[in-house]
Amino acid sequence: MVEIHDVLFEEKQINVFVKRDDLIHPIISGNKWRKLREYIQFAQLKGIMRVISFGGAYSNHLYALAYATKILGIQSIGIIRGEELNPKSNPYLTKMQEWGMELHFMTRAEYQRKLIPESINQINCITIAEGGFGKEAIDGIVALANEIQSLGSMDHLFCPIGTGATYLGISQSLPEVKIHGVLTLNNKEEIKANSAALGIPIQELHDNYIFGKYAKQSFELEEFCTTFYQKHHIKIEPIYTGRMFYGLYDLISKDYFKPGSQIMAIHTGGVKV
Ligand SMILES: *Cc1c(COP(=O)(O)O)cnc(C)c1O
């Protein structure tokens, strides 16, 4: 954990700390490692030889899965959204294939139905949902929650939300802490429904920092990430941690927190090398 400093934080008398889960591993970083752990342990215990999962062309989850399974000698199959793509479409897909992941490209309609093509052998195999969401992923976050707790008491915790597994996982373990989830997609209702279905009460969801697909907005986020790196020497990316820190800065500047507040933001990784 490190403290980051800014004239804004000083002016508002707020302390901001960053839990550096991005430093876990250069490829299987942050929450992706935490979320995959339980699945991988299960596969190893049961002698499972193949893992199938789903994601978009830039999925951090599939990227981490491809690398983790390569290291562990487990076969992996990635079902990718977009039939127009191929392993050369971006450097991450290329690496995933090099690491041994079998890539299947599907139309968006097929992908939405999450059907596994018949050509894929599903014997002795586990399927991990899109983005790694599942009870195992949520349970894998317990280790993160324990580390956070051992770092001392905080008034507020921040994390970005994709599927919500990380957010629900910390909420499950630290019910006494005010946990803020910064949405990166329009999936607030889904997060609330999962919270209710799993019986995990949640606190604050922030949906003002989703941004659109417009170039001007993505430029603003990119610029924020660059400035953040120049100030704090911590790399962030526009999709998850960029939105989270943008939101945190915005809330601090709008006097959302009482003076004297101690805030911890979880750097969930995602800066691909
Ligand atoms: C995948 C990812 C998230 C989203 O995590 P969920 O548990 O799916 O909500 C957040 N940050 C980074 C860096 C990620 O790669």
mmCIF file of C-alpha atoms and ligand atoms in Angstrom:
data_model
loop_
_atom_site.group_PDB
_atom_site.id
_atom_site.type_symbol
_atom_site.label_atom_id
_atom_site.label_comp_id
_atom_site.label_asym_id
_atom_site.label_seq_id
_atom_site.Cartn_x
_atom_site.Cartn_y
_atom_site.Cartn_z
ATOM 1 C CA MET A 1 0.000 0.000 0.000
ATOM 2 C CA VAL A 2 1.266 3.493 -0.793
ATOM 3 C CA GLU A 3 -0.079 6.923 -0.012
ATOM 4 C CA ILE A 4 -0.475 9.288 -2.945
ATOM 5 C CA HIS A 5 -0.275 13.019 -2.535
ATOM 6 C CA ASP A 6 -2.000 15.835 -4.314
ATOM 7 C CA VAL A 7 -2.717 19.491 -3.593
ATOM 8 C CA LEU A 8 -6.403 18.620 -3.916
ATOM 9 C CA PHE A 9 -6.191 16.009 -1.153
ATOM 10 C CA GLU A 10 -4.305 18.431 1.066
ATOM 11 C CA GLU A 11 -6.805 21.184 0.488
ATOM 12 C CA LYS A 12 -9.699 18.838 1.370
ATOM 13 C CA GLN A 13 -7.750 17.155 4.207
ATOM 14 C CA ILE A 14 -8.171 13.692 2.792
ATOM 15 C CA ASN A 15 -5.629 10.853 2.777
ATOM 16 C CA VAL A 16 -5.616 8.565 -0.240
ATOM 17 C CA PHE A 17 -3.866 5.205 -0.237
ATOM 18 C CA VAL A 18 -3.482 2.769 -3.113
ATOM 19 C CA LYS A 19 -3.484 -0.987 -2.596
ATOM 20 C CA ARG A 20 -1.115 -2.130 -5.326
ATOM 21 C CA ASP A 21 -2.695 -5.358 -6.542
ATOM 22 C CA ASP A 22 -1.325 -4.432 -9.971
ATOM 23 C CA LEU A 23 2.083 -5.554 -8.663
ATOM 24 C CA ILE A 24 1.017 -9.187 -8.100
ATOM 25 C CA HIS A 25 2.280 -10.283 -11.509
ATOM 26 C CA PRO A 26 3.000 -8.461 -14.802
ATOM 27 C CA ILE A 27 0.467 -10.570 -16.730
ATOM 28 C CA ILE A 28 -1.877 -12.236 -14.241
ATOM 29 C CA SER A 29 -2.280 -8.999 -12.353
ATOM 30 C CA GLY A 30 -4.662 -7.717 -9.776
ATOM 31 C CA ASN A 31 -8.089 -9.086 -9.451
ATOM 32 C CA LYS A 32 -7.685 -11.487 -12.371
ATOM 33 C CA TRP A 33 -5.304 -13.611 -10.355
ATOM 34 C CA ARG A 34 -7.501 -13.449 -7.278
ATOM 35 C CA LYS A 35 -10.575 -14.409 -9.310
ATOM 36 C CA LEU A 36 -8.927 -17.294 -11.148
ATOM 37 C CA ARG A 37 -7.297 -18.869 -8.141
ATOM 38 C CA GLU A 38 -10.238 -20.887 -6.888
ATOM 39 C CA TYR A 39 -11.036 -22.191 -10.372
ATOM 40 C CA ILE A 40 -7.463 -23.241 -10.931
ATOM 41 C CA GLN A 41 -7.155 -24.931 -7.555
ATOM 42 C CA PHE A 42 -10.367 -26.788 -8.278
ATOM 43 C CA ALA A 43 -9.102 -27.865 -11.692
ATOM 44 C CA GLN A 44 -5.819 -29.078 -10.208
ATOM 45 C CA LEU A 45 -7.522 -30.967 -7.378
ATOM 46 C CA LYS A 46 -9.944 -32.705 -9.715
ATOM 47 C CA GLY A 47 -7.401 -33.374 -12.433
ATOM 48 C CA ILE A 48 -9.295 -31.215 -14.901
ATOM 49 C CA MET A 49 -7.395 -30.824 -18.139
ATOM 50 C CA ARG A 50 -9.287 -28.104 -19.973
ATOM 51 C CA VAL A 51 -10.762 -24.740 -19.124
ATOM 52 C CA ILE A 52 -13.166 -22.841 -21.378
ATOM 53 C CA SER A 53 -14.068 -19.202 -20.976
ATOM 54 C CA PHE A 54 -15.536 -16.218 -22.801
ATOM 55 C CA GLY A 55 -14.508 -12.653 -23.480
ATOM 56 C CA GLY A 56 -14.058 -9.766 -25.842
ATOM 57 C CA ALA A 57 -10.970 -9.206 -27.976
ATOM 58 C CA TYR A 58 -9.327 -7.160 -25.217
ATOM 59 C CA SER A 59 -10.478 -9.271 -22.269
ATOM 60 C CA ASN A 60 -8.047 -9.014 -19.338
ATOM 61 C CA HIS A 61 -9.686 -12.122 -17.949
ATOM 62 C CA LEU A 62 -8.913 -14.308 -20.987
ATOM 63 C CA TYR A 63 -5.431 -12.838 -21.223
ATOM 64 C CA ALA A 64 -4.697 -13.798 -17.597
ATOM 65 C CA LEU A 65 -6.348 -17.186 -18.046
ATOM 66 C CA ALA A 66 -4.269 -17.964 -21.146
ATOM 67 C CA TYR A 67 -1.063 -17.248 -19.269
ATOM 68 C CA ALA A 68 -2.038 -18.989 -16.007
ATOM 69 C CA THR A 69 -3.093 -22.182 -17.797
ATOM 70 C CA LYS A 70 0.089 -22.189 -19.876
ATOM 71 C CA ILE A 71 2.185 -22.074 -16.691
ATOM 72 C CA LEU A 72 0.123 -24.824 -15.069
ATOM 73 C CA GLY A 73 -0.012 -27.095 -18.091
ATOM 74 C CA ILE A 74 -3.791 -26.950 -18.440
ATOM 75 C CA GLN A 75 -5.390 -26.604 -21.876
ATOM 76 C CA SER A 76 -7.445 -23.473 -22.396
ATOM 77 C CA ILE A 77 -10.070 -22.421 -24.864
ATOM 78 C CA GLY A 78 -11.105 -18.818 -25.335
ATOM 79 C CA ILE A 79 -14.400 -18.023 -26.979
ATOM 80 C CA ILE A 80 -14.076 -14.534 -28.388
ATOM 81 C CA ARG A 81 -16.818 -12.087 -29.351
ATOM 82 C CA GLY A 82 -16.506 -11.079 -33.026
ATOM 83 C CA GLU A 83 -16.334 -13.474 -35.949
ATOM 84 C CA GLU A 84 -14.479 -10.860 -38.005
ATOM 85 C CA LEU A 85 -11.474 -11.172 -35.703
ATOM 86 C CA ASN A 86 -8.505 -13.510 -35.872
ATOM 87 C CA PRO A 87 -5.424 -14.132 -33.719
ATOM 88 C CA LYS A 88 -3.597 -11.337 -35.519
ATOM 89 C CA SER A 89 -6.274 -8.732 -34.822
ATOM 90 C CA ASN A 90 -4.436 -7.416 -31.781
ATOM 91 C CA PRO A 91 -1.195 -8.235 -29.954
ATOM 92 C CA TYR A 92 -3.048 -9.680 -26.939
ATOM 93 C CA LEU A 93 -4.912 -12.255 -29.019
ATOM 94 C CA THR A 94 -1.623 -13.109 -30.697
ATOM 95 C CA LYS A 95 0.050 -13.688 -27.345
ATOM 96 C CA MET A 96 -2.872 -15.712 -26.028
ATOM 97 C CA GLN A 97 -2.579 -18.018 -29.004
ATOM 98 C CA GLU A 98 1.184 -18.239 -28.577
ATOM 99 C CA TRP A 99 0.663 -19.274 -24.961
ATOM 100 C CA GLY A 100 -1.451 -22.137 -26.222
ATOM 101 C CA MET A 101 -4.988 -20.886 -25.847
ATOM 102 C CA GLU A 102 -7.286 -22.232 -28.544
ATOM 103 C CA LEU A 103 -9.244 -19.254 -29.859
ATOM 104 C CA HIS A 104 -12.763 -19.498 -31.287
ATOM 105 C CA PHE A 105 -14.304 -16.414 -32.837
ATOM 106 C CA MET A 106 -18.082 -16.106 -32.693
ATOM 107 C CA THR A 107 -20.682 -13.776 -34.097
ATOM 108 C CA ARG A 108 -22.148 -11.407 -31.554
ATOM 109 C CA ALA A 109 -25.472 -13.232 -31.678
ATOM 110 C CA GLU A 110 -23.847 -16.611 -31.027
ATOM 111 C CA TYR A 111 -21.667 -15.114 -28.339
ATOM 112 C CA GLN A 112 -24.637 -13.682 -26.539
ATOM 113 C CA ARG A 113 -26.139 -17.138 -26.165
ATOM 114 C CA LYS A 114 -22.873 -18.388 -24.610
ATOM 115 C CA LEU A 115 -23.217 -21.687 -26.411
ATOM 116 C CA ILE A 116 -20.069 -23.713 -26.650
ATOM 117 C CA PRO A 117 -19.484 -24.886 -30.251
ATOM 118 C CA GLU A 118 -19.997 -28.608 -30.745
ATOM 119 C CA SER A 119 -16.507 -28.953 -32.133
ATOM 120 C CA ILE A 120 -15.106 -28.279 -28.664
ATOM 121 C CA ASN A 121 -14.526 -31.339 -26.504
ATOM 122 C CA GLN A 122 -16.131 -30.674 -23.133
ATOM 123 C CA ILE A 123 -15.014 -33.835 -21.371
ATOM 124 C CA ASN A 124 -12.928 -33.296 -18.237
ATOM 125 C CA CYS A 125 -13.426 -29.590 -18.619
ATOM 126 C CA ILE A 126 -14.669 -26.611 -16.608
ATOM 127 C CA THR A 127 -16.324 -23.522 -17.991
ATOM 128 C CA ILE A 128 -15.687 -20.143 -16.418
ATOM 129 C CA ALA A 129 -18.257 -17.436 -17.133
ATOM 130 C CA GLU A 130 -17.482 -14.283 -19.092
ATOM 131 C CA GLY A 131 -15.119 -11.986 -17.211
ATOM 132 C CA GLY A 132 -14.536 -14.773 -14.660
ATOM 133 C CA PHE A 133 -17.729 -13.973 -12.785
ATOM 134 C CA GLY A 134 -18.895 -16.630 -10.337
ATOM 135 C CA LYS A 135 -19.028 -17.732 -6.738
ATOM 136 C CA GLU A 136 -15.449 -19.047 -6.955
ATOM 137 C CA ALA A 137 -14.260 -15.649 -8.178
ATOM 138 C CA ILE A 138 -16.074 -13.832 -5.391
ATOM 139 C CA ASP A 139 -14.635 -16.234 -2.810
ATOM 140 C CA GLY A 140 -11.145 -15.724 -4.243
ATOM 141 C CA ILE A 141 -11.411 -12.053 -3.280
ATOM 142 C CA VAL A 142 -11.447 -13.012 0.433
ATOM 143 C CA ALA A 143 -7.639 -13.005 0.400
ATOM 144 C CA LEU A 144 -7.665 -9.418 -0.859
ATOM 145 C CA ALA A 145 -10.168 -8.397 1.820
ATOM 146 C CA ASN A 146 -7.960 -9.956 4.515
ATOM 147 C CA GLU A 147 -4.929 -8.052 3.237
ATOM 148 C CA ILE A 148 -6.901 -4.817 3.204
ATOM 149 C CA GLN A 149 -8.001 -5.395 6.772
ATOM 150 C CA SER A 150 -4.454 -6.034 7.941
ATOM 151 C CA LEU A 151 -3.377 -2.667 6.499
ATOM 152 C CA GLY A 152 -5.357 -0.730 9.080
ATOM 153 C CA SER A 153 -8.762 0.865 9.260
ATOM 154 C CA MET A 154 -10.082 2.973 6.387
ATOM 155 C CA ASP A 155 -13.215 5.087 6.147
ATOM 156 C CA HIS A 156 -13.770 4.378 2.465
ATOM 157 C CA LEU A 157 -12.671 1.747 -0.006
ATOM 158 C CA PHE A 158 -12.843 2.154 -3.780
ATOM 159 C CA CYS A 159 -12.780 -0.397 -6.553
ATOM 160 C CA PRO A 160 -13.803 -0.418 -10.211
ATOM 161 C CA ILE A 161 -16.657 -2.678 -11.319
ATOM 162 C CA GLY A 162 -16.734 -4.870 -14.419
ATOM 163 C CA THR A 163 -18.709 -8.002 -13.588
ATOM 164 C CA GLY A 164 -18.826 -6.936 -9.936
ATOM 165 C CA ALA A 165 -17.058 -10.049 -8.609
ATOM 166 C CA THR A 166 -14.316 -8.005 -6.943
ATOM 167 C CA TYR A 167 -16.732 -5.492 -5.478
ATOM 168 C CA LEU A 168 -19.080 -8.179 -4.180
ATOM 169 C CA GLY A 169 -16.130 -10.163 -2.834
ATOM 170 C CA ILE A 170 -14.840 -7.305 -0.703
ATOM 171 C CA SER A 171 -18.372 -6.360 0.322
ATOM 172 C CA GLN A 172 -18.900 -9.931 1.473
ATOM 173 C CA SER A 173 -15.807 -9.907 3.675
ATOM 174 C CA LEU A 174 -15.785 -6.330 4.946
ATOM 175 C CA PRO A 175 -19.411 -5.464 5.677
ATOM 176 C CA GLU A 176 -18.402 -2.774 8.189
ATOM 177 C CA VAL A 177 -16.407 -0.687 5.689
ATOM 178 C CA LYS A 178 -17.970 1.817 3.300
ATOM 179 C CA ILE A 179 -17.172 0.307 -0.085
ATOM 180 C CA HIS A 180 -17.614 2.332 -3.246
ATOM 181 C CA GLY A 181 -17.906 0.630 -6.599
ATOM 182 C CA VAL A 182 -17.231 2.721 -9.700
ATOM 183 C CA LEU A 183 -19.195 1.352 -12.634
ATOM 184 C CA THR A 184 -17.453 1.100 -15.985
ATOM 185 C CA LEU A 185 -20.441 -0.276 -17.891
ATOM 186 C CA ASN A 186 -24.184 0.273 -17.772
ATOM 187 C CA ASN A 187 -24.786 -2.721 -15.510
ATOM 188 C CA LYS A 188 -25.986 -1.230 -12.248
ATOM 189 C CA GLU A 189 -29.202 -3.266 -12.217
ATOM 190 C CA GLU A 190 -27.289 -6.474 -12.847
ATOM 191 C CA ILE A 191 -24.916 -5.720 -9.954
ATOM 192 C CA LYS A 192 -27.872 -5.046 -7.659
ATOM 193 C CA ALA A 193 -29.583 -8.245 -8.780
ATOM 194 C CA ASN A 194 -26.420 -10.283 -8.127
ATOM 195 C CA SER A 195 -26.039 -8.650 -4.731
ATOM 196 C CA ALA A 196 -29.606 -9.663 -3.843
ATOM 197 C CA ALA A 197 -29.288 -13.177 -5.277
ATOM 198 C CA LEU A 198 -26.045 -13.845 -3.407
ATOM 199 C CA GLY A 199 -27.212 -12.190 -0.191
ATOM 200 C CA ILE A 200 -24.275 -9.768 -0.164
ATOM 201 C CA PRO A 201 -25.399 -6.273 0.889
ATOM 202 C CA ILE A 202 -23.723 -3.477 -1.051
ATOM 203 C CA GLN A 203 -23.181 0.180 -0.266
ATOM 204 C CA GLU A 204 -22.305 2.887 -2.789
ATOM 205 C CA LEU A 205 -22.425 2.441 -6.547
ATOM 206 C CA HIS A 206 -21.226 5.357 -8.666
ATOM 207 C CA ASP A 207 -22.542 5.452 -12.207
ATOM 208 C CA ASN A 208 -21.367 8.933 -13.201
ATOM 209 C CA TYR A 209 -18.034 7.754 -14.535
ATOM 210 C CA ILE A 210 -19.044 5.248 -17.178
ATOM 211 C CA PHE A 211 -18.273 7.737 -19.973
ATOM 212 C CA GLY A 212 -19.525 7.099 -23.476
ATOM 213 C CA LYS A 213 -17.854 5.813 -26.560
ATOM 214 C CA TYR A 214 -17.235 9.332 -27.837
ATOM 215 C CA ALA A 215 -13.693 10.249 -28.772
ATOM 216 C CA LYS A 216 -13.765 13.413 -26.673
ATOM 217 C CA GLN A 217 -14.559 11.460 -23.529
ATOM 218 C CA SER A 218 -11.989 8.775 -24.151
ATOM 219 C CA PHE A 219 -9.451 11.535 -24.787
ATOM 220 C CA GLU A 220 -10.294 13.035 -21.403
ATOM 221 C CA LEU A 221 -9.805 9.666 -19.701
ATOM 222 C CA GLU A 222 -6.540 8.968 -21.529
ATOM 223 C CA GLU A 223 -5.286 12.361 -20.515
ATOM 224 C CA PHE A 224 -6.311 11.763 -16.913
ATOM 225 C CA CYS A 225 -4.337 8.487 -16.889
ATOM 226 C CA THR A 226 -1.244 10.206 -18.307
ATOM 227 C CA THR A 227 -1.405 13.016 -15.755
ATOM 228 C CA PHE A 228 -1.976 10.511 -12.957
ATOM 229 C CA TYR A 229 1.161 8.636 -13.994
ATOM 230 C CA GLN A 230 3.191 11.849 -14.149
ATOM 231 C CA LYS A 231 2.070 12.825 -10.649
ATOM 232 C CA HIS A 232 2.160 9.486 -8.863
ATOM 233 C CA HIS A 233 4.342 7.189 -10.970
ATOM 234 C CA ILE A 234 1.626 4.554 -10.934
ATOM 235 C CA LYS A 235 0.324 3.328 -14.284
ATOM 236 C CA ILE A 236 -3.426 3.156 -14.731
ATOM 237 C CA GLU A 237 -5.550 2.419 -17.793
ATOM 238 C CA PRO A 238 -8.717 4.159 -18.997
ATOM 239 C CA ILE A 239 -11.133 1.230 -18.744
ATOM 240 C CA TYR A 240 -11.093 0.320 -15.058
ATOM 241 C CA THR A 241 -8.604 2.023 -12.789
ATOM 242 C CA GLY A 242 -8.673 5.242 -14.849
ATOM 243 C CA ARG A 243 -12.417 5.553 -14.331
ATOM 244 C CA MET A 244 -12.100 4.691 -10.651
ATOM 245 C CA PHE A 245 -9.448 7.330 -9.936
ATOM 246 C CA TYR A 246 -11.230 9.871 -12.129
ATOM 247 C CA GLY A 247 -14.355 9.288 -10.049
ATOM 248 C CA LEU A 248 -12.429 9.473 -6.788
ATOM 249 C CA TYR A 249 -10.818 12.792 -7.759
ATOM 250 C CA ASP A 250 -14.183 14.134 -8.856
ATOM 251 C CA LEU A 251 -15.911 13.143 -5.606
ATOM 252 C CA ILE A 252 -13.093 14.609 -3.504
ATOM 253 C CA SER A 253 -13.262 17.878 -5.427
ATOM 254 C CA LYS A 254 -17.035 18.008 -4.803
ATOM 255 C CA ASP A 255 -16.567 17.623 -1.018
ATOM 256 C CA TYR A 256 -18.156 14.202 -0.944
ATOM 257 C CA PHE A 257 -15.935 13.110 1.962
ATOM 258 C CA LYS A 258 -15.552 14.628 5.401
ATOM 259 C CA PRO A 259 -12.165 16.266 6.165
ATOM 260 C CA GLY A 260 -9.936 13.703 7.866
ATOM 261 C CA SER A 261 -11.268 10.800 5.776
ATOM 262 C CA GLN A 262 -8.918 7.921 5.029
ATOM 263 C CA ILE A 263 -9.594 6.443 1.608
ATOM 264 C CA MET A 264 -8.100 3.347 0.029
ATOM 265 C CA ALA A 265 -8.368 2.706 -3.700
ATOM 266 C CA ILE A 266 -7.660 -0.776 -4.969
ATOM 267 C CA HIS A 267 -5.469 -0.825 -8.050
ATOM 268 C CA THR A 268 -6.967 -3.904 -9.672
ATOM 269 C CA GLY A 269 -4.235 -4.176 -12.310
ATOM 270 C CA GLY A 270 -5.099 -4.363 -15.982
ATOM 271 C CA VAL A 271 -2.103 -2.483 -17.361
ATOM 272 C CA LYS A 272 -1.087 -4.974 -20.048
ATOM 273 C CA VAL A 273 2.535 -5.344 -21.009
HETATM 274 C C1 LIG B 1 -11.476 -7.230 -14.922
HETATM 275 C C2 LIG B 1 -11.053 -6.005 -14.241
HETATM 276 C C3 LIG B 1 -11.903 -5.324 -13.341
HETATM 277 C C4 LIG B 1 -13.319 -5.741 -13.114
HETATM 278 O O1 LIG B 1 -13.410 -6.688 -12.115
HETATM 279 P P1 LIG B 1 -14.774 -7.420 -11.796
HETATM 280 O O2 LIG B 1 -14.435 -8.327 -10.688
HETATM 281 O O3 LIG B 1 -15.179 -8.148 -13.031
HETATM 282 O O4 LIG B 1 -15.772 -6.385 -11.455
HETATM 283 C C5 LIG B 1 -11.392 -4.231 -12.675
HETATM 284 N N1 LIG B 1 -10.139 -3.793 -12.903
HETATM 285 C C6 LIG B 1 -9.319 -4.402 -13.769
HETATM 286 C C7 LIG B 1 -7.970 -3.845 -13.966
HETATM 287 C C8 LIG B 1 -9.740 -5.520 -14.467
HETATM 288 O O5 LIG B 1 -8.904 -6.102 -15.339
#
